[in-house]
Short mmCIF file of C-alpha atoms in Angstrom, two decimals:
data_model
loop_
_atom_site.label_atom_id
_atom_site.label_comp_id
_atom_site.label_asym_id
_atom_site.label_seq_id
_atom_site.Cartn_x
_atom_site.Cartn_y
_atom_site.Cartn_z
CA UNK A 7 4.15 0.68 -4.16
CA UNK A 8 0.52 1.64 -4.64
CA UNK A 9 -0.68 5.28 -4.30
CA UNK A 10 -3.13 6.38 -2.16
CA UNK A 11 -6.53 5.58 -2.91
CA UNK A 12 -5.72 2.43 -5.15
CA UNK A 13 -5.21 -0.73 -3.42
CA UNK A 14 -4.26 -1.47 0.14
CA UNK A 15 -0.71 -1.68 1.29
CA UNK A 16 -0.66 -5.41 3.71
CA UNK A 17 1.55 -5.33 6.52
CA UNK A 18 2.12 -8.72 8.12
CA UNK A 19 4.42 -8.64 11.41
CA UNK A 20 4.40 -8.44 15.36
CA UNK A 21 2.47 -5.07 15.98
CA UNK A 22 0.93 -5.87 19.39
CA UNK A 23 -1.43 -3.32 19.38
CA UNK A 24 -1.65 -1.74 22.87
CA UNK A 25 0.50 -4.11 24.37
CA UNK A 26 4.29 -2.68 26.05
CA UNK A 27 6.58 -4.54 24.08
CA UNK A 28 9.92 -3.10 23.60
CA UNK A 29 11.78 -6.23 21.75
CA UNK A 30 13.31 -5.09 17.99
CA UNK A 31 10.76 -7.05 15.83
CA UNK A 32 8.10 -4.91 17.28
CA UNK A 33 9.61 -1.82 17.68
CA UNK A 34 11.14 -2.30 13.70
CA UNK A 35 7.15 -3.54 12.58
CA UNK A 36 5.50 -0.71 14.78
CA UNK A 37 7.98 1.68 13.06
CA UNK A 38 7.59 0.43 9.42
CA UNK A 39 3.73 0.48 10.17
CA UNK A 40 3.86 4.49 11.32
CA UNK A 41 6.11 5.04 8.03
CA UNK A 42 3.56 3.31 5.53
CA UNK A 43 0.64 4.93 7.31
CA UNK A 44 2.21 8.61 6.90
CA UNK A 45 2.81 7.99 3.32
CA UNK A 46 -0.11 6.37 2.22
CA UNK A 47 -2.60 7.20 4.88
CA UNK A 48 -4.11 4.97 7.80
CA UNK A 49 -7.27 3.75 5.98
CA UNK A 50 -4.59 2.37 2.99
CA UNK A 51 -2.71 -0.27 5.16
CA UNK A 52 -3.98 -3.57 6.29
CA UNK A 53 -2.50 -5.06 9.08
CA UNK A 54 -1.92 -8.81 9.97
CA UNK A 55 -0.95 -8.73 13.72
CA UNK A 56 1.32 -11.97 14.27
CA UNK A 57 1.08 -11.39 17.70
CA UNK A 58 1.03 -14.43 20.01
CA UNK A 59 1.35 -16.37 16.93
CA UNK A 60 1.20 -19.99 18.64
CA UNK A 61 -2.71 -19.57 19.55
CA UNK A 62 -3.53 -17.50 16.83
CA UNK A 63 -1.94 -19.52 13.92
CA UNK A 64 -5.62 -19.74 11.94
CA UNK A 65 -6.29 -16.79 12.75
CA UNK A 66 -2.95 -15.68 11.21
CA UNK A 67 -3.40 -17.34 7.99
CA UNK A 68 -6.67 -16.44 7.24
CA UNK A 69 -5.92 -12.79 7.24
CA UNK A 70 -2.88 -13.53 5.47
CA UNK A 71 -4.97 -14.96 2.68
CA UNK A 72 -7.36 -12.07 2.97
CA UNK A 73 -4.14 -9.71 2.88
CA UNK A 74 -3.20 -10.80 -0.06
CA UNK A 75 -6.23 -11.04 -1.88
CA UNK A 76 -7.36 -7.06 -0.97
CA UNK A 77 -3.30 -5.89 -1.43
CA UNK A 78 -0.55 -5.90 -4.44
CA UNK A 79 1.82 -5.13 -2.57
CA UNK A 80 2.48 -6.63 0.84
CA UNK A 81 5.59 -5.53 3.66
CA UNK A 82 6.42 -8.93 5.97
CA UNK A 83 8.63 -8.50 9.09
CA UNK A 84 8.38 -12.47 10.58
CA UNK A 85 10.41 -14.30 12.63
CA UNK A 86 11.93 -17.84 11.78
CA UNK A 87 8.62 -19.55 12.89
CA UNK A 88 6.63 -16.71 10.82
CA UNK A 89 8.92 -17.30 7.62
CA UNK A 90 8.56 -21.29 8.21
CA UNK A 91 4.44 -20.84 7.80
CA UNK A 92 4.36 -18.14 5.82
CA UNK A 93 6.61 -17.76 2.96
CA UNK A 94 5.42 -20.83 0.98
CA UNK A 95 2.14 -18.84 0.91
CA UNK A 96 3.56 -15.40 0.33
CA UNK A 97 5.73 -17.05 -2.15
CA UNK A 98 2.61 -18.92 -4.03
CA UNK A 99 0.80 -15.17 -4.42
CA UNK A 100 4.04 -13.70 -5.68
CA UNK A 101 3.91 -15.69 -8.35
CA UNK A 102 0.40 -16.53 -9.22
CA UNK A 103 -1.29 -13.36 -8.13
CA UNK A 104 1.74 -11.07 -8.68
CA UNK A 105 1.74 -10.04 -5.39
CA UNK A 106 4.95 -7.70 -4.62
CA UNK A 107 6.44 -8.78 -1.38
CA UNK A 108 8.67 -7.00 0.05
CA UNK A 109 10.69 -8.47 3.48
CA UNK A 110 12.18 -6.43 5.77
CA UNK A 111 14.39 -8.84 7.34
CA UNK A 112 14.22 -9.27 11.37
CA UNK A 113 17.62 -10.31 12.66
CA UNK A 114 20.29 -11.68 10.80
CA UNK A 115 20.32 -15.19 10.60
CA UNK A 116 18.37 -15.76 7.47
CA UNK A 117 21.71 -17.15 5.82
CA UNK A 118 22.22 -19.61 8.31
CA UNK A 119 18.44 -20.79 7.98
CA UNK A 120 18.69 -21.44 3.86
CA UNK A 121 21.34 -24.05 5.32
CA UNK A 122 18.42 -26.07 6.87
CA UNK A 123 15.69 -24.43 4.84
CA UNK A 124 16.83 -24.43 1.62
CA UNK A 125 13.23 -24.36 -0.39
CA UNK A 126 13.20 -20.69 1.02
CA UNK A 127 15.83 -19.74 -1.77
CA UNK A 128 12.83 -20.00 -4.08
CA UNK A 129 10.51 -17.99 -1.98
CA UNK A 130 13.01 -15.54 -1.42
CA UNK A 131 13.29 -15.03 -5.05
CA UNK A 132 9.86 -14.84 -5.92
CA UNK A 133 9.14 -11.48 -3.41
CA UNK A 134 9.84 -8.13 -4.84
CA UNK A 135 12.86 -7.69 -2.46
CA UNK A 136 14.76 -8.52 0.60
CA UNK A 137 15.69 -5.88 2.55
CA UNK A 138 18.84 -6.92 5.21
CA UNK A 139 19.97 -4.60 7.76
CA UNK A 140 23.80 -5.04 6.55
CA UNK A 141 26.18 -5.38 3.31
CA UNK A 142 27.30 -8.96 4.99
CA UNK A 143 24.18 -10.32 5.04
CA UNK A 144 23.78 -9.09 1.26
CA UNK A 145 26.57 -11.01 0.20
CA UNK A 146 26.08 -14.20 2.48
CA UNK A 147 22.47 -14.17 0.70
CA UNK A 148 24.00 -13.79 -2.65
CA UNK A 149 25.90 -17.24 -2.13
CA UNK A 150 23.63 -18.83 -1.33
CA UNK A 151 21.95 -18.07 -4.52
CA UNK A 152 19.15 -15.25 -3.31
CA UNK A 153 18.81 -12.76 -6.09
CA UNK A 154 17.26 -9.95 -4.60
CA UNK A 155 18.69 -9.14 -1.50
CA UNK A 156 19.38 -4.96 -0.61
CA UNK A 157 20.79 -3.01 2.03
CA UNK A 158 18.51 -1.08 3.81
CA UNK A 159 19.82 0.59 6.84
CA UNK A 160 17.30 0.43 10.50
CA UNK A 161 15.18 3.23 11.26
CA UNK A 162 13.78 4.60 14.52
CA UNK A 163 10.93 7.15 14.42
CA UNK A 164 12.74 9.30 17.71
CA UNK A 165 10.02 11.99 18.87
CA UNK A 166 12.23 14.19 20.77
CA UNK A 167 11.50 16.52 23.29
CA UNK A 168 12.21 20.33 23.31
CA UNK A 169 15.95 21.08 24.11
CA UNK A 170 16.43 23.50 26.02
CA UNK A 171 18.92 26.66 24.67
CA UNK A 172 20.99 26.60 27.94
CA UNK A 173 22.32 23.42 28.67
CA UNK A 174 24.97 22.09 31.65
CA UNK A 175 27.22 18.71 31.26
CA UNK A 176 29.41 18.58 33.98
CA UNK A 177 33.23 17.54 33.63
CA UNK A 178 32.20 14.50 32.41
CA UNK A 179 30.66 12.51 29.90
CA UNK A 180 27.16 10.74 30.11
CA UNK A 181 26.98 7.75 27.95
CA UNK A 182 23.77 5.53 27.37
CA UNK A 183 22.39 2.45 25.69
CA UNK A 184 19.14 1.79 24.02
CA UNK A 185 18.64 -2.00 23.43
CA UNK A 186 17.72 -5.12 24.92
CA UNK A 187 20.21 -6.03 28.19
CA UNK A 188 22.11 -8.93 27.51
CA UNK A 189 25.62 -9.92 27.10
CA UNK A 190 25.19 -10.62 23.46
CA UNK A 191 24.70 -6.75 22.78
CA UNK A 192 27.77 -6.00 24.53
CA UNK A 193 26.17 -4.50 28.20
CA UNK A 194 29.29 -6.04 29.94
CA UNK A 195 31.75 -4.88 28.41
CA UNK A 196 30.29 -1.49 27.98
CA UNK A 197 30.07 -1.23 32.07
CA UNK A 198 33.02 -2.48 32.51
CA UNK A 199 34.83 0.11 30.13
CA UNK A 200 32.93 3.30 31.44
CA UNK A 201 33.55 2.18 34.75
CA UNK A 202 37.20 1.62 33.73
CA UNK A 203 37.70 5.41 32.46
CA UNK A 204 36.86 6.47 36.25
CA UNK A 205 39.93 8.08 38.13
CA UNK A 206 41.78 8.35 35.12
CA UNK A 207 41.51 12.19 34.33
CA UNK A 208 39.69 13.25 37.56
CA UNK A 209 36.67 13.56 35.36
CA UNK A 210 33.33 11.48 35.78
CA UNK A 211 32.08 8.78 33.43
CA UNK A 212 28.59 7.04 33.67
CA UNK A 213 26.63 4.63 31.81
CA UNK A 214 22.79 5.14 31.93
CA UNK A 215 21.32 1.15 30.36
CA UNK A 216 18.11 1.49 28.63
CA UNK A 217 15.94 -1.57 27.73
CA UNK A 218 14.06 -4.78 28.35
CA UNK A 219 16.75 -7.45 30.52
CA UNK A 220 16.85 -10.50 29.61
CA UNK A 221 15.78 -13.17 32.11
CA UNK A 222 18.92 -15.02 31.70
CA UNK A 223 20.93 -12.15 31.67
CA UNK A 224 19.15 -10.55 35.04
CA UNK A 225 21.54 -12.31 37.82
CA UNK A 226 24.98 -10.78 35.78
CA UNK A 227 23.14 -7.54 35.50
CA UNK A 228 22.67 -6.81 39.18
CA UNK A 229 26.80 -7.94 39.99
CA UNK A 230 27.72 -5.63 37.76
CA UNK A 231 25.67 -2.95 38.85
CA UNK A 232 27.24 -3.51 42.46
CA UNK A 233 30.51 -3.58 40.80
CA UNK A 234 30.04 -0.48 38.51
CA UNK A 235 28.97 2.25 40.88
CA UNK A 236 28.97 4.75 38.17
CA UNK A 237 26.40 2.82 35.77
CA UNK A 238 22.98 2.87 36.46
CA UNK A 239 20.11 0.87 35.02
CA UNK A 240 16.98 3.19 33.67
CA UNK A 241 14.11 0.61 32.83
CA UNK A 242 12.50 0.74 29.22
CA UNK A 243 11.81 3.45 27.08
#
């Protein structure tokens, strides 16, 4: 990428500036934002806040436009709507302007998409790189003829508080989970198993659940927390 001081670095993606969102295509954007903005400085990056998208879609595109005219090289976290507006521009710069996109994929159903999209092969393959969040998704890209698909593991900027040299656990163990709350992540089943160790071994085991619940998931949620009496939920972090 660019150096400081030459051009600006374009960052396109769901930053929600002073809003509390806690959903992973924010938290991933807002972390890739902090990382660009250490490295290159804050005055260097240009952000394009997708944000509310829906009533903001000129909005959107005319600082995409102005992104990529003031920026070589460009980072894009979007969602399937984002990618469904976007990429035929991004794609157009790449290879007129020589724009270098790079994608840092949110979720992983972009193979599925090239099923029903399949122009985005092309636009794929005209940004720098596509950066996937597993060796799967590498290969799944691969067949479907995407070029320039790499593994590039999730990050979490984690500012941790001071530990303390003397520390007490108990005669148990303390297990948590940082995500959102639904039954797709595997919440059930991880209550059910920590509440399942109890009695065993005459030691203690508790679940603390960290995140956003899903509406749909709310109703299951609150049974299992009557049925799990050693799993607590925590609220958002």
């Amino acid at each position: 990428m660019s150096s400081s001081g030459e051009r600006k670095i374009g960052l396109i993606g769901r930053v929600g500036d002073g809003a509390e969102l806690f959903d992973g295509q924010t938290v991933k954007t807002r972390n890739m934002l902090r990382l660009l903005q250490e490295q290159y400085g804050e005055e260097s990056v240009l952000v394009v806040d997708t944000l509310v998208w829906r009533q903001r879609v000129p909005q959107i595109i005319a600082g995409t436009r102005r992104c990529l005219r003031e920026c070589r090289d460009v980072v894009i976290l979007l969602s399937t709507n984002g990618r469904r507006v976007l990429f035929p521009i991004l794609a157009r710069s790449a290879r007129r302007r020589g724009t270098r996109v790079y994608q840092n994929l949110i979720g992983g159903c972009l193979a599925s998409n090239l099923e029903k999209y399949t122009q985005w092969v092309g636009y794929l393959n005209a940004f720098k790189v596509n950066w996937v969040e597993s060796h799967k998704l590498v290969d799944d890209l691969a067949a479907k003829g995407v070029i320039n698909a790499k593994y590039l593991p999730n990050f979490k900027h984690l500012d941790l508080p001071e530990i303390p040299e003397e520390r007490a656990y108990g005669d148990g163990w303390r297990f948590c989970t940082f995500s959102r709350v639904m039954e797709q992540k595997g919440i059930s089943d991880a209550m059910r198993a920590v509440e399942g160790l109890n009695g065993g071994d005459g030691r203690t085991y508790s679940l603390d659940v960290y995140g956003p619940v899903d509406g749909g998931y709310k109703a299951e949620l609150d049974a299992l927390l009557r049925e799990c009496p050693h799993c607590t939920y925590r609220g958002s972090v």
